[in-house]
Amino acid sequence: MDIEIREMRDNYARFVISDASPQFANSLRRVLISDVPKMAIHNVEFHLGPIMGEDGKEFESVTPLFDEIIAHRLGLVPLPTYLDEFNFRSECTCKGEGCPSCTVMYSLNKKGPSTVYSGDLEPLGSDKFRVKDEFIPIVRLGANQALLVYATAELGTGKQHAKFQAVQAPGYRYYPTISFNYDKLDVEKFDTSCCPVRILEKKQGKIAVTDVEKCTLCGACVDAAPKGAVTVVGDETKFVFQFETDSSISASAALAKASELLEKKSAEIAKQVDSL
Ligand SMILES: [Zn+2]
């Protein structure tokens, strides 16, 4: 099996896998969705009772939303995740009590009238845990309202809850091959704009494909041409794969982790089969 990277940005990856099977491509997709871990807020403590401002003004610890909704919204905020530095809380040497190897603490202290944003989460400890996407609205506070919370983040996987899913919209399609039978195709009459991704061009009396990897195998060109003049086939051993991350981990880190997990799972199956 071979991987050729076509595009690798901070939170986006596009690559071509060859010499593989649809089952393999699908396992990679599933591991990316449900097994690549990330940090998310899992515990939120709300301060109850009056909150004092710096000038001695008293605020009420009430907001227009229920605490549960605020806790849920905080859970969905993408947090910077350092996979090499953290253990799952349940597997940590602290036996799940919570320590710097498995949890990150945040505080949030905001007074109204104002809007509470994800960027108001203050990491207790290193600044590298500061939320990168700062303007996700959490709740709007009225005059005399304030919010004071302590939140604990820990590692989890998409299998547990969607808030622990670092990879979004992973997908793949068969590698396309488009061929033209010029005995049946009248190039002059053929309308290249039939292709919704605009990859067909007329060139020197023939049809040229500008970027075959953009082809979605929709078959619009096949329908627009006389029967048998254009064929589009997908290669079942080669795939164009792409996915995004929510910026908690980079796309390259997600791909590396997914490959590692897939290898581990396959080795486990092979071991069990051997012992039969
Ligand atoms: Zn721990």
Short mmCIF file of C-alpha atoms and ligand atoms in Angstrom, two decimals:
data_model
loop_
_atom_site.label_atom_id
_atom_site.label_comp_id
_atom_site.label_asym_id
_atom_site.label_seq_id
_atom_site.Cartn_x
_atom_site.Cartn_y
_atom_site.Cartn_z
CA MET A 1 0.00 0.00 0.00
CA ASP A 2 1.14 3.49 -0.82
CA ILE A 3 0.12 6.97 0.31
CA GLU A 4 0.79 10.10 -1.73
CA ILE A 5 -0.01 13.35 0.07
CA ARG A 6 -1.66 15.90 -2.21
CA GLU A 7 -2.43 18.61 0.33
CA MET A 8 -1.55 18.83 4.02
CA ARG A 9 -2.65 21.97 5.85
CA ASP A 10 -3.00 22.52 9.61
CA ASN A 11 -6.54 21.21 9.71
CA TYR A 12 -7.07 19.66 6.28
CA ALA A 13 -5.56 16.67 4.51
CA ARG A 14 -6.06 15.23 1.03
CA PHE A 15 -4.12 12.19 -0.15
CA VAL A 16 -4.24 9.24 -2.53
CA ILE A 17 -4.06 5.68 -1.21
CA SER A 18 -3.14 3.07 -3.80
CA ASP A 19 -2.82 -0.70 -3.75
CA ALA A 20 -5.54 -0.90 -1.06
CA SER A 21 -9.13 -2.13 -0.76
CA PRO A 22 -12.43 -0.31 -0.07
CA GLN A 23 -12.51 -2.16 3.28
CA PHE A 24 -9.15 -0.67 4.23
CA ALA A 25 -10.17 2.86 3.21
CA ASN A 26 -13.34 2.48 5.28
CA SER A 27 -11.44 1.23 8.34
CA LEU A 28 -9.18 4.27 8.15
CA ARG A 29 -12.26 6.51 7.91
CA ARG A 30 -13.84 4.85 10.94
CA VAL A 31 -10.68 5.00 13.04
CA LEU A 32 -10.32 8.71 12.21
CA ILE A 33 -13.89 9.35 13.39
CA SER A 34 -14.15 7.22 16.47
CA ASP A 35 -10.70 6.28 17.78
CA VAL A 36 -8.36 9.28 17.37
CA PRO A 37 -8.48 10.90 20.85
CA LYS A 38 -8.71 14.57 21.76
CA MET A 39 -9.14 16.72 24.88
CA ALA A 40 -12.55 18.14 25.75
CA ILE A 41 -14.14 19.63 28.83
CA HIS A 42 -15.83 16.82 30.73
CA ASN A 43 -16.53 18.33 34.12
CA VAL A 44 -17.81 21.82 34.94
CA GLU A 45 -18.25 23.31 38.42
CA PHE A 46 -20.45 26.38 38.67
CA HIS A 47 -19.95 28.93 41.41
CA LEU A 48 -23.24 29.66 43.15
CA GLY A 49 -24.11 32.80 45.09
CA PRO A 50 -22.94 36.38 44.62
CA ILE A 51 -19.78 37.17 42.65
CA MET A 52 -17.83 40.30 43.60
CA GLY A 53 -16.44 42.60 40.90
CA GLU A 54 -13.05 44.36 41.28
CA ASP A 55 -14.74 47.62 42.34
CA GLY A 56 -16.79 45.83 45.00
CA LYS A 57 -19.91 45.65 42.84
CA GLU A 58 -21.98 42.55 43.44
CA PHE A 59 -23.11 40.31 40.54
CA GLU A 60 -25.57 37.44 40.59
CA SER A 61 -24.35 34.06 39.39
CA VAL A 62 -27.24 33.58 37.00
CA THR A 63 -27.34 33.41 33.22
CA PRO A 64 -30.17 33.19 30.67
CA LEU A 65 -29.22 29.55 29.96
CA PHE A 66 -29.43 26.48 32.17
CA ASP A 67 -26.07 25.37 33.63
CA GLU A 68 -26.39 22.08 31.72
CA ILE A 69 -26.55 23.90 28.39
CA ILE A 70 -23.49 26.01 29.25
CA ALA A 71 -21.59 22.86 30.34
CA HIS A 72 -22.57 21.16 27.09
CA ARG A 73 -21.43 24.15 25.01
CA LEU A 74 -18.11 24.30 26.88
CA GLY A 75 -17.64 20.59 26.18
CA LEU A 76 -17.88 21.20 22.45
CA VAL A 77 -15.12 23.87 22.38
CA PRO A 78 -12.06 22.46 20.53
CA LEU A 79 -9.10 22.42 22.96
CA PRO A 80 -5.43 22.16 21.88
CA THR A 81 -4.47 18.52 22.37
CA TYR A 82 -0.97 17.14 22.91
CA LEU A 83 -1.45 13.43 22.38
CA ASP A 84 2.10 12.49 23.40
CA GLU A 85 1.81 14.18 26.80
CA PHE A 86 -1.51 12.82 28.06
CA ASN A 87 -3.02 9.53 29.19
CA PHE A 88 -6.67 8.59 29.27
CA ARG A 89 -7.85 9.46 32.77
CA SER A 90 -9.04 5.90 33.43
CA GLU A 91 -5.64 4.46 32.39
CA CYS A 92 -3.48 7.08 34.16
CA THR A 93 -1.07 6.35 37.03
CA CYS A 94 -3.29 8.56 39.25
CA LYS A 95 -5.99 5.85 38.90
CA GLY A 96 -8.52 8.35 37.56
CA GLU A 97 -8.22 10.91 40.34
CA GLY A 98 -6.95 13.55 37.92
CA CYS A 99 -3.36 14.75 37.59
CA PRO A 100 -1.31 16.90 35.14
CA SER A 101 -0.75 13.78 32.98
CA CYS A 102 -4.43 13.25 32.31
CA THR A 103 -6.36 16.49 32.95
CA VAL A 104 -6.17 20.20 32.12
CA MET A 105 -8.03 22.71 34.29
CA TYR A 106 -9.65 25.88 33.00
CA SER A 107 -11.37 28.78 34.75
CA LEU A 108 -13.88 31.20 33.32
CA ASN A 109 -14.82 34.42 35.06
CA LYS A 110 -16.93 36.93 33.15
CA LYS A 111 -19.27 39.70 34.20
CA GLY A 112 -22.21 41.17 32.30
CA PRO A 113 -23.40 42.85 30.28
CA SER A 114 -21.28 40.91 27.80
CA THR A 115 -21.00 37.77 25.68
CA VAL A 116 -18.99 34.85 27.03
CA TYR A 117 -16.73 33.40 24.31
CA SER A 118 -14.62 30.24 24.14
CA GLY A 119 -11.53 32.50 24.40
CA ASP A 120 -12.61 33.47 27.95
CA LEU A 121 -11.55 30.00 29.14
CA GLU A 122 -8.29 30.56 31.03
CA PRO A 123 -6.00 27.52 31.28
CA LEU A 124 -4.68 27.00 34.81
CA GLY A 125 -1.05 26.28 34.01
CA SER A 126 0.71 26.47 30.67
CA ASP A 127 -0.54 28.94 28.09
CA LYS A 128 -0.19 26.32 25.36
CA PHE A 129 -3.61 25.00 26.40
CA ARG A 130 -5.30 28.31 25.52
CA VAL A 131 -8.26 27.84 23.14
CA LYS A 132 -7.25 28.71 19.56
CA ASP A 133 -10.76 29.38 18.23
CA GLU A 134 -11.52 32.34 20.51
CA PHE A 135 -14.86 33.57 19.28
CA ILE A 136 -17.26 30.68 19.76
CA PRO A 137 -20.19 32.26 21.68
CA ILE A 138 -21.18 30.39 24.85
CA VAL A 139 -23.81 32.61 26.51
CA ARG A 140 -24.84 36.27 26.64
CA LEU A 141 -24.87 37.84 30.13
CA GLY A 142 -27.23 40.62 31.12
CA ALA A 143 -26.38 43.52 33.47
CA ASN A 144 -25.56 42.30 37.02
CA GLN A 145 -25.15 38.73 35.75
CA ALA A 146 -21.85 36.89 36.01
CA LEU A 147 -20.43 33.45 35.30
CA LEU A 148 -17.67 31.82 37.33
CA VAL A 149 -16.82 28.23 36.51
CA TYR A 150 -13.99 25.75 36.86
CA ALA A 151 -13.77 23.19 34.08
CA THR A 152 -11.73 20.01 33.75
CA ALA A 153 -10.72 18.68 30.35
CA GLU A 154 -9.63 15.13 29.67
CA LEU A 155 -8.89 12.82 26.76
CA GLY A 156 -11.67 10.87 25.10
CA THR A 157 -12.64 9.37 21.76
CA GLY A 158 -15.49 9.91 19.32
CA LYS A 159 -16.88 6.53 20.35
CA GLN A 160 -17.64 8.02 23.77
CA HIS A 161 -19.09 11.36 22.68
CA ALA A 162 -19.03 13.57 19.57
CA LYS A 163 -17.20 16.30 21.55
CA PHE A 164 -14.15 13.99 21.56
CA GLN A 165 -14.20 13.67 17.76
CA ALA A 166 -11.20 15.56 16.37
CA VAL A 167 -11.73 14.61 12.72
CA GLN A 168 -14.65 15.97 10.72
CA ALA A 169 -16.09 14.84 7.41
CA PRO A 170 -13.59 12.13 6.50
CA GLY A 171 -14.43 10.65 3.11
CA TYR A 172 -12.97 8.90 0.11
CA ARG A 173 -13.90 8.01 -3.42
CA TYR A 174 -12.59 5.56 -6.00
CA TYR A 175 -9.79 6.98 -8.13
CA PRO A 176 -11.45 8.00 -11.41
CA THR A 177 -10.37 7.26 -14.97
CA ILE A 178 -12.18 9.09 -17.76
CA SER A 179 -11.81 7.84 -21.33
CA PHE A 180 -13.23 9.03 -24.63
CA ASN A 181 -14.12 7.00 -27.71
CA TYR A 182 -13.57 9.47 -30.55
CA ASP A 183 -15.33 7.17 -33.08
CA LYS A 184 -18.58 7.87 -31.27
CA LEU A 185 -17.88 11.36 -29.84
CA ASP A 186 -18.29 14.53 -31.88
CA VAL A 187 -15.88 16.83 -30.01
CA GLU A 188 -17.35 19.99 -31.63
CA LYS A 189 -20.86 19.18 -30.37
CA PHE A 190 -19.83 17.93 -26.92
CA ASP A 191 -20.58 20.50 -24.21
CA THR A 192 -17.72 20.39 -21.67
CA SER A 193 -19.71 22.55 -19.24
CA CYS A 194 -21.81 19.44 -18.46
CA CYS A 195 -19.13 18.57 -15.87
CA PRO A 196 -20.15 20.12 -12.51
CA VAL A 197 -16.52 20.27 -11.29
CA ARG A 198 -15.33 21.80 -14.60
CA ILE A 199 -12.40 19.52 -15.37
CA LEU A 200 -13.11 18.96 -19.08
CA GLU A 201 -11.55 21.15 -21.79
CA LYS A 202 -11.43 21.03 -25.59
CA LYS A 203 -7.85 20.88 -26.82
CA GLN A 204 -6.63 20.25 -30.38
CA GLY A 205 -9.80 18.44 -31.42
CA LYS A 206 -9.84 16.23 -28.33
CA ILE A 207 -11.17 16.39 -24.78
CA ALA A 208 -8.56 16.99 -22.08
CA VAL A 209 -9.10 16.28 -18.38
CA THR A 210 -7.47 19.07 -16.36
CA ASP A 211 -7.54 17.48 -12.88
CA VAL A 212 -8.86 13.93 -12.78
CA GLU A 213 -8.71 13.78 -8.95
CA LYS A 214 -11.49 16.37 -8.76
CA CYS A 215 -13.86 14.01 -10.62
CA THR A 216 -16.72 12.89 -8.35
CA LEU A 217 -17.74 9.99 -10.65
CA CYS A 218 -21.13 11.68 -11.08
CA GLY A 219 -21.42 10.49 -14.69
CA ALA A 220 -22.80 13.80 -16.03
CA CYS A 221 -20.31 13.64 -18.95
CA VAL A 222 -21.40 10.07 -19.74
CA ASP A 223 -25.04 11.20 -19.90
CA ALA A 224 -24.22 14.27 -22.01
CA ALA A 225 -22.40 12.25 -24.69
CA PRO A 226 -23.75 9.60 -27.10
CA LYS A 227 -23.90 6.08 -25.65
CA GLY A 228 -20.45 4.57 -25.21
CA ALA A 229 -18.59 7.77 -26.18
CA VAL A 230 -17.44 8.64 -22.65
CA THR A 231 -16.67 6.17 -19.87
CA VAL A 232 -15.90 6.96 -16.27
CA VAL A 233 -14.68 4.16 -14.04
CA GLY A 234 -13.56 4.14 -10.43
CA ASP A 235 -10.53 2.11 -9.43
CA GLU A 236 -11.41 -0.15 -6.48
CA THR A 237 -7.79 -0.32 -5.33
CA LYS A 238 -7.01 3.39 -5.35
CA PHE A 239 -8.77 6.16 -3.40
CA VAL A 240 -8.80 9.93 -3.09
CA PHE A 241 -9.18 10.49 0.66
CA GLN A 242 -9.79 13.75 2.52
CA PHE A 243 -10.70 14.97 6.00
CA GLU A 244 -10.65 18.03 8.26
CA THR A 245 -9.88 18.42 11.94
CA ASP A 246 -11.48 20.84 14.40
CA SER A 247 -7.98 22.32 15.05
CA SER A 248 -7.56 20.49 18.38
CA ILE A 249 -4.91 18.37 16.65
CA SER A 250 -3.28 18.87 13.26
CA ALA A 251 -4.38 16.82 10.25
CA SER A 252 -0.95 15.18 10.04
CA ALA A 253 -1.09 14.20 13.75
CA ALA A 254 -4.58 12.74 13.26
CA LEU A 255 -3.43 10.68 10.27
CA ALA A 256 -0.35 9.44 12.11
CA LYS A 257 -2.42 8.48 15.17
CA ALA A 258 -5.07 6.75 13.05
CA SER A 259 -2.39 4.70 11.23
CA GLU A 260 -0.82 3.73 14.55
CA LEU A 261 -4.19 2.63 15.99
CA LEU A 262 -5.10 0.70 12.84
CA GLU A 263 -1.78 -1.12 12.92
CA LYS A 264 -2.29 -2.00 16.59
CA LYS A 265 -5.81 -3.32 15.99
CA SER A 266 -4.66 -5.41 12.99
CA ALA A 267 -1.75 -6.85 14.97
CA GLU A 268 -4.17 -7.84 17.75
CA ILE A 269 -6.46 -9.67 15.30
CA ALA A 270 -3.48 -11.41 13.68
CA LYS A 271 -2.27 -12.53 17.12
CA GLN A 272 -5.67 -13.93 18.06
CA VAL A 273 -6.01 -15.74 14.72
CA ASP A 274 -2.55 -17.24 15.18
CA SER A 275 -3.50 -18.63 18.57
CA LEU A 276 -6.50 -20.52 17.17
ZN ZN B 1 -3.71 11.18 35.96
#
